[in-house]
mmCIF file of C-alpha atoms in Angstrom:
data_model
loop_
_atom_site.group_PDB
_atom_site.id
_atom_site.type_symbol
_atom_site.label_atom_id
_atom_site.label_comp_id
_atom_site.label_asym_id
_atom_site.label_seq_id
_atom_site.Cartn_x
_atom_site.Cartn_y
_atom_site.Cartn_z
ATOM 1 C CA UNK A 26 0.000 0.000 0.000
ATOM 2 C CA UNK A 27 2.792 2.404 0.729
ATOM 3 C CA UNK A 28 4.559 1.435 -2.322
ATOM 4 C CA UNK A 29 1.552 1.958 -4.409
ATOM 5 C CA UNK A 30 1.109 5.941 -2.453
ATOM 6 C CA UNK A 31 4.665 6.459 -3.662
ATOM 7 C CA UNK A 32 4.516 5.514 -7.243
ATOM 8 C CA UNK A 33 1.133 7.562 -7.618
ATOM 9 C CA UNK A 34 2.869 10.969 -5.376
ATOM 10 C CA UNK A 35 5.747 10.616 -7.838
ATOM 11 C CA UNK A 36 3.443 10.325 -10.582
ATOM 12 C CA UNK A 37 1.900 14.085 -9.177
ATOM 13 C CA UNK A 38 4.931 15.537 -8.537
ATOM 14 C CA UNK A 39 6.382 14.669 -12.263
ATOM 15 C CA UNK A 40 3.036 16.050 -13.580
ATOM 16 C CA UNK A 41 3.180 19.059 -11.852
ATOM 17 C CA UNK A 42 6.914 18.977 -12.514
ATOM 18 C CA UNK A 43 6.053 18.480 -16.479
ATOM 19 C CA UNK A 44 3.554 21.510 -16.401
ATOM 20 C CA UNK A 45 5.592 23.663 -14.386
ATOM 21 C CA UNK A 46 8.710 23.102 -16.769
ATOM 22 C CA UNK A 47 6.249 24.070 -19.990
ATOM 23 C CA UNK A 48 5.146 26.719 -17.930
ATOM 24 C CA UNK A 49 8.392 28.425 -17.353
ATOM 25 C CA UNK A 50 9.854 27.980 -20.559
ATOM 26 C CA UNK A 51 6.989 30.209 -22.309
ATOM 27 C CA UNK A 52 6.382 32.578 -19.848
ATOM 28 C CA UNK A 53 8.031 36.153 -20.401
ATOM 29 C CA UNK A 54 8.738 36.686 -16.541
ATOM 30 C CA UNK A 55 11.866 35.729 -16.534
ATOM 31 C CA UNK A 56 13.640 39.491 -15.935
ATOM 32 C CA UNK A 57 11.342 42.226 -14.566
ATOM 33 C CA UNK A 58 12.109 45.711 -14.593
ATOM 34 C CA UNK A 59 13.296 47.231 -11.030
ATOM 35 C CA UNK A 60 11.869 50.060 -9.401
ATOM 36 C CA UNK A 61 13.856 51.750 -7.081
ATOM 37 C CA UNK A 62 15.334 55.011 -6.001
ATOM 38 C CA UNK A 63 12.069 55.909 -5.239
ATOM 39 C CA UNK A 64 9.920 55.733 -8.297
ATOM 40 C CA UNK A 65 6.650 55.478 -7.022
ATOM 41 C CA UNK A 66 4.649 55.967 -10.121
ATOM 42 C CA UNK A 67 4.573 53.312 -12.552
ATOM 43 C CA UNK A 68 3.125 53.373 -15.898
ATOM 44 C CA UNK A 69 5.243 50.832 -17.574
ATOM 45 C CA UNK A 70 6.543 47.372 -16.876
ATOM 46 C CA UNK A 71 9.328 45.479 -19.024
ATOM 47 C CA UNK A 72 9.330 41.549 -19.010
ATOM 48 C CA UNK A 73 11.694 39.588 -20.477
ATOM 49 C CA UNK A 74 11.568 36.080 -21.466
ATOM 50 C CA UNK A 75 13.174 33.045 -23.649
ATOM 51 C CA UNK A 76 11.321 34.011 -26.288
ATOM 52 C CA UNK A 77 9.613 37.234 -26.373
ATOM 53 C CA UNK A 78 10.002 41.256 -24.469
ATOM 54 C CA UNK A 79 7.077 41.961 -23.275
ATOM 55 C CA UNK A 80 5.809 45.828 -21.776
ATOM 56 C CA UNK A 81 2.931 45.857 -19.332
ATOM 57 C CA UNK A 82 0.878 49.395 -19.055
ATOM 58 C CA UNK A 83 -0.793 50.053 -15.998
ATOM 59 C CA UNK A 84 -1.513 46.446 -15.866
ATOM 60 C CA UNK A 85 -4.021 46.915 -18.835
ATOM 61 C CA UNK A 86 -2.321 46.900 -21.888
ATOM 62 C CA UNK A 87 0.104 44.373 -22.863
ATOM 63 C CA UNK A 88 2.326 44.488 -26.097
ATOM 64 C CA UNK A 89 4.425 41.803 -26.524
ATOM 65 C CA UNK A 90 7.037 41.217 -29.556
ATOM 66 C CA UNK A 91 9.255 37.872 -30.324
ATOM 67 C CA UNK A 92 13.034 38.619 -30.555
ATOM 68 C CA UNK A 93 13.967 39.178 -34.209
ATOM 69 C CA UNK A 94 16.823 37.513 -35.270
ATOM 70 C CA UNK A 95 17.937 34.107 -33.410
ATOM 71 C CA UNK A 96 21.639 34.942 -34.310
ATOM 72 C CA UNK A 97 21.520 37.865 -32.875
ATOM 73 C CA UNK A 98 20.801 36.863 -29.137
ATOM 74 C CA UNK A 99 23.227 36.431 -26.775
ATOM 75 C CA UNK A 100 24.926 32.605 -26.186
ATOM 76 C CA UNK A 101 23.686 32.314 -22.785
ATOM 77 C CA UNK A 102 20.390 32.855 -24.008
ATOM 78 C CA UNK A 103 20.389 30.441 -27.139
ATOM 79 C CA UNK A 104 21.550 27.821 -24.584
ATOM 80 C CA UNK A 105 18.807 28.478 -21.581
ATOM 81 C CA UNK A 106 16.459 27.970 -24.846
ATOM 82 C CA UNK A 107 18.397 24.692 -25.968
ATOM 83 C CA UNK A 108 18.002 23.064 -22.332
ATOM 84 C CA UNK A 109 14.303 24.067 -21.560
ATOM 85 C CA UNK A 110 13.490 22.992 -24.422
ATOM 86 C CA UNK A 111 15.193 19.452 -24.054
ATOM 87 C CA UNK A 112 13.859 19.821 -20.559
ATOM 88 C CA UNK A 113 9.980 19.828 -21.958
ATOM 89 C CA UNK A 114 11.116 17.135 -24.165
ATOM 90 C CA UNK A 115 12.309 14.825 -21.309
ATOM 91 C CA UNK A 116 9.469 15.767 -18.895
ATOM 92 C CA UNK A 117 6.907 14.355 -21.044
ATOM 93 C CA UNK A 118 9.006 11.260 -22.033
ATOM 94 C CA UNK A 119 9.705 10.385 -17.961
ATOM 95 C CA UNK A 120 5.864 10.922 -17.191
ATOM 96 C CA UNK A 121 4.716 8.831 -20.203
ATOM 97 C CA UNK A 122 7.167 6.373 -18.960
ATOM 98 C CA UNK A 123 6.096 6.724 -15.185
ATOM 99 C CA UNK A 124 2.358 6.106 -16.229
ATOM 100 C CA UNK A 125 3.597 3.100 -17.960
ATOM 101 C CA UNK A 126 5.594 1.926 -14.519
ATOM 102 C CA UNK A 127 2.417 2.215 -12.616
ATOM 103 C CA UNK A 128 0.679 0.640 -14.506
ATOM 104 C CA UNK A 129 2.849 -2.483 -14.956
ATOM 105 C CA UNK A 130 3.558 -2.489 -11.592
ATOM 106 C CA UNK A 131 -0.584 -3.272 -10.648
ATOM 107 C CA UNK A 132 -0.236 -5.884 -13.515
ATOM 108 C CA UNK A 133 2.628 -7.640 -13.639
ATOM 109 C CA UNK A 134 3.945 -8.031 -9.616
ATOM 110 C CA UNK A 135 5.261 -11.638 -10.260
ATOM 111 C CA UNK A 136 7.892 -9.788 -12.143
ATOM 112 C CA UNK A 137 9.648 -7.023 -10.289
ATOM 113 C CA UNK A 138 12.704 -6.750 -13.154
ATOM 114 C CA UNK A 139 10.296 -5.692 -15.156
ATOM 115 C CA UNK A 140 8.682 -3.105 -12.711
ATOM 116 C CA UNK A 141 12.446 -1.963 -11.971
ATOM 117 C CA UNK A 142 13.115 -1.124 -15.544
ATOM 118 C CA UNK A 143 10.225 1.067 -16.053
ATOM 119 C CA UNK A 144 10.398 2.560 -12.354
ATOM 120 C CA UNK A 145 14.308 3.438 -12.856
ATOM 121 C CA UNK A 146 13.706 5.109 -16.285
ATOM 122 C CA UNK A 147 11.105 6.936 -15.156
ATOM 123 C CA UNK A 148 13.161 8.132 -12.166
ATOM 124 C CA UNK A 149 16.899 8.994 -13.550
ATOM 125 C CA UNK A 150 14.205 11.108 -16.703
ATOM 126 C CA UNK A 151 12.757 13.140 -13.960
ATOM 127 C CA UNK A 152 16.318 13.776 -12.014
ATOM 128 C CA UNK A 153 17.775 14.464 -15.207
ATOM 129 C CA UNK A 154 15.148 16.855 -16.021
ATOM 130 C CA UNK A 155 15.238 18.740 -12.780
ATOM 131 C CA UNK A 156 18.723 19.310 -13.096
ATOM 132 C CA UNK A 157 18.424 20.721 -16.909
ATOM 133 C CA UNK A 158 15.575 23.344 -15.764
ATOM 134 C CA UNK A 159 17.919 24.027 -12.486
ATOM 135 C CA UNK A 160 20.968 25.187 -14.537
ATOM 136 C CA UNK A 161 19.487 28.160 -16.658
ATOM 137 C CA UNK A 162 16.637 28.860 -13.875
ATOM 138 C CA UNK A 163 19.640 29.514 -11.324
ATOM 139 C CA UNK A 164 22.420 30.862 -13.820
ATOM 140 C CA UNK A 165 19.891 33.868 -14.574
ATOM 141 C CA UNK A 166 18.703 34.363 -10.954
ATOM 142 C CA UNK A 167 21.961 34.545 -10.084
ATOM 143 C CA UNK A 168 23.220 37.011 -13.038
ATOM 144 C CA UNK A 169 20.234 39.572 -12.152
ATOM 145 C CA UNK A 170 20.768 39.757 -8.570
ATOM 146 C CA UNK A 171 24.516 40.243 -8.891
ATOM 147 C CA UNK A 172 23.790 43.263 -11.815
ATOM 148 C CA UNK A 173 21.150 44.497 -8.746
ATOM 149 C CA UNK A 174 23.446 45.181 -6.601
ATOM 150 C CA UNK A 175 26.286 46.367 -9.214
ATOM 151 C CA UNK A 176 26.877 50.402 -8.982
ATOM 152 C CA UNK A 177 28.744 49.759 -12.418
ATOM 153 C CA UNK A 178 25.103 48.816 -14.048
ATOM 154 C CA UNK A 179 22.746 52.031 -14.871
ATOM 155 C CA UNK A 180 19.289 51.896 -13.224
ATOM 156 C CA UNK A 181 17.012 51.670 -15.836
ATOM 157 C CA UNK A 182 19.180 48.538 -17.108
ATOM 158 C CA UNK A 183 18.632 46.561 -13.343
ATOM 159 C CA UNK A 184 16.438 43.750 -13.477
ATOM 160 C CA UNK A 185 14.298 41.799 -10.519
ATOM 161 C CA UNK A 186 13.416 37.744 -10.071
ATOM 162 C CA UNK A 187 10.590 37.109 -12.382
ATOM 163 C CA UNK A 188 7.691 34.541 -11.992
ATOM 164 C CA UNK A 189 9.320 32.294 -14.127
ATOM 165 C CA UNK A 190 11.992 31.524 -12.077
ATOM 166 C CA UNK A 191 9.864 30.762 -9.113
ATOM 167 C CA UNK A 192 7.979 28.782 -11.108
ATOM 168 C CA UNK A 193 11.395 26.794 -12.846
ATOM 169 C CA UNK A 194 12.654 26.486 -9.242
ATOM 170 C CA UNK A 195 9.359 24.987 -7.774
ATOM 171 C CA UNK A 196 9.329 22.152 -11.104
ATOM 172 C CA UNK A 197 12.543 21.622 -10.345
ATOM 173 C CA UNK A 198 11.804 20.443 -6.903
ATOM 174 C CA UNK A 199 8.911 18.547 -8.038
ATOM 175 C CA UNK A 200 11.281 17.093 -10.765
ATOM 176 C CA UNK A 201 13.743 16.015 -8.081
ATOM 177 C CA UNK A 202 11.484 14.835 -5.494
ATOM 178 C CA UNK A 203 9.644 12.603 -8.459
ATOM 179 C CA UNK A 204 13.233 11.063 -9.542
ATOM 180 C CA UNK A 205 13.719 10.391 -6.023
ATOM 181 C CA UNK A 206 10.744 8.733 -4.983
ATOM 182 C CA UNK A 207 10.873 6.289 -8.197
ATOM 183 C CA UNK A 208 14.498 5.403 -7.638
ATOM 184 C CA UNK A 209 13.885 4.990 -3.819
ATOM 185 C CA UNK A 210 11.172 2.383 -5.057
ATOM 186 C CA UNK A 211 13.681 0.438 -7.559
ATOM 187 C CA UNK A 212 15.898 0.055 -4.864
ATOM 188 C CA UNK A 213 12.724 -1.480 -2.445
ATOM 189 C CA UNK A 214 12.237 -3.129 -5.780
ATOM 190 C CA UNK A 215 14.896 -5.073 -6.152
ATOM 191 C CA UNK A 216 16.113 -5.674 -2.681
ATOM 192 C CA UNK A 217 12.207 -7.222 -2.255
ATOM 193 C CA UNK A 218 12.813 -9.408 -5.365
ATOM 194 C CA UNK A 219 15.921 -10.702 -3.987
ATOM 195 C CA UNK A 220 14.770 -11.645 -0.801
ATOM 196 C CA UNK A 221 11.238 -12.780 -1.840
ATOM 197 C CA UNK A 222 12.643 -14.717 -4.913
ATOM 198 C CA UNK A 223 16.005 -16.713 -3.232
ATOM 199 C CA UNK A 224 15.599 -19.814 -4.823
ATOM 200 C CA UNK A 225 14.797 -18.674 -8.661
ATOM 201 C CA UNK A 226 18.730 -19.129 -9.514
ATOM 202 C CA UNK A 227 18.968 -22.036 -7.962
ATOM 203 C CA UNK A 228 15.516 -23.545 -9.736
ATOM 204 C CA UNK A 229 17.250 -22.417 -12.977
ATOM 205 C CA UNK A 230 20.677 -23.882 -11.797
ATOM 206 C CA UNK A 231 18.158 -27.563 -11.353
ATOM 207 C CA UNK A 232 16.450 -27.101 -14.290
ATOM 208 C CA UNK A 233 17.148 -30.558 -16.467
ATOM 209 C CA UNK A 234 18.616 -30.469 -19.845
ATOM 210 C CA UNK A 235 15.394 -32.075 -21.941
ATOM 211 C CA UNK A 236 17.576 -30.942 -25.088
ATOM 212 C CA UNK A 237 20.940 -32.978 -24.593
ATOM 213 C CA UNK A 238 20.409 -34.196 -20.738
ATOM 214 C CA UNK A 239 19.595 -38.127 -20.369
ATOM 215 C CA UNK A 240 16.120 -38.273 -20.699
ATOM 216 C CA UNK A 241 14.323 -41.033 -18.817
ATOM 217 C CA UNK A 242 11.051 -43.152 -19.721
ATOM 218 C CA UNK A 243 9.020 -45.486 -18.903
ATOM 219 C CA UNK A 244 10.556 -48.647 -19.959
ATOM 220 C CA UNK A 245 13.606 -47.791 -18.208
ATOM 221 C CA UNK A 246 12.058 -48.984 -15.030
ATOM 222 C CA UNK A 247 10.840 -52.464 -16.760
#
């Protein structure tokens, strides 16, 4: 029963995970214009995403443009694109895969091997997936808050933690926590097998040789 609670909060977390991951990849929250030195009336608000700059008026209108030329961004950029995109990618594979452990594992529990493949997959996906939204979720946290508190960067240039990024960083402990809980169960998995399946090596070690073995009948006994 606890096993079965595992696979299925794993199987929430990665979905949650998965959404979150799509979520933050599309989302043009990733930089936010910073108000400070005491600008206390705002008309306009600059987001900047992946894919798109958007500006926010008054929280009514919102005009939003795609970046023109690909070759023309920055490598940092064209790389955070590259790995939440193969992030997505890899989300959806290790939650198509952990639907398909679950549901092998109700199924087929006379063979654990087979529950371990699917289980493991499904967990090293997610683990690997955390870590790819982790690395440009962090790398551009960690860029804007060190230009926030640069005096060498002009004001209207400083940038604040987006949605997005609270929103990468929350998949990416869904992500983990998934990965872990489906490993944690290959490793119940196959310890269990081990010790509730001692003598299937030595049943196969037995097994007689009805190909090129003696074979005995019958009339051996007459």
């Amino acid at each position: 029963m606890a096993c079965c609670v595992l696979q299925i909060t794993g199987l929430i977390f990665g979905g949650v995970g998965m959404v979150g991951t799509l979520a933050a990849t599309v989302m043009p929250q990733w930089r936010v214009s910073a108000y400070i030195d005491g600008n206390i009336v705002v008309f306009e608000t600059i987001w900047e995403g992946l894919w798109m700059d958007c500006i926010s008026q008054l929280g009514i209108r919102l005009q939003c443009k795609f970046y023109d030329s690909v070759l023309a961004l920055p490598p940092t950029l064209e790389a955070f694109r590259a790995l939440m995109c193969i992030a997505v990618i890899l989300s959806i594979i290790s939650f198509l895969m952990a639907i398909v452990g679950v549901k092998y594992t109700h199924r087929t529990k006379d063979n654990p091997q087979g529950i371990s493949i699917f289980i493991l997959a499904a967990g090293v996906s997610f683990l690997l997936t955390g870590i790819l939204v982790m690395i440009p979720v962090s790398w551009t946290g960690g860029s804007i808050i060190h230009d926030f508190y640069d005096p060498k960067v002009p004001m209207p240039l400083k940038r604040e933690l987006g949605a997005a990024l609270y929103v990468g960083w929350v998949s990416t402990a869904l992500l983990i926590a998934a990965g872990a809980m489906y490993c944690s169960f290959w490793c119940w998995a196959d310890t269990s097998s081990k010790s509730r399946y001692p003598s299937l090596s030595r049943h196969r070690l037995h097994k007689p040789d009805f190909a090129g073995g003696p074979s005995l009948s019958v009339h051996a006994y007459v």
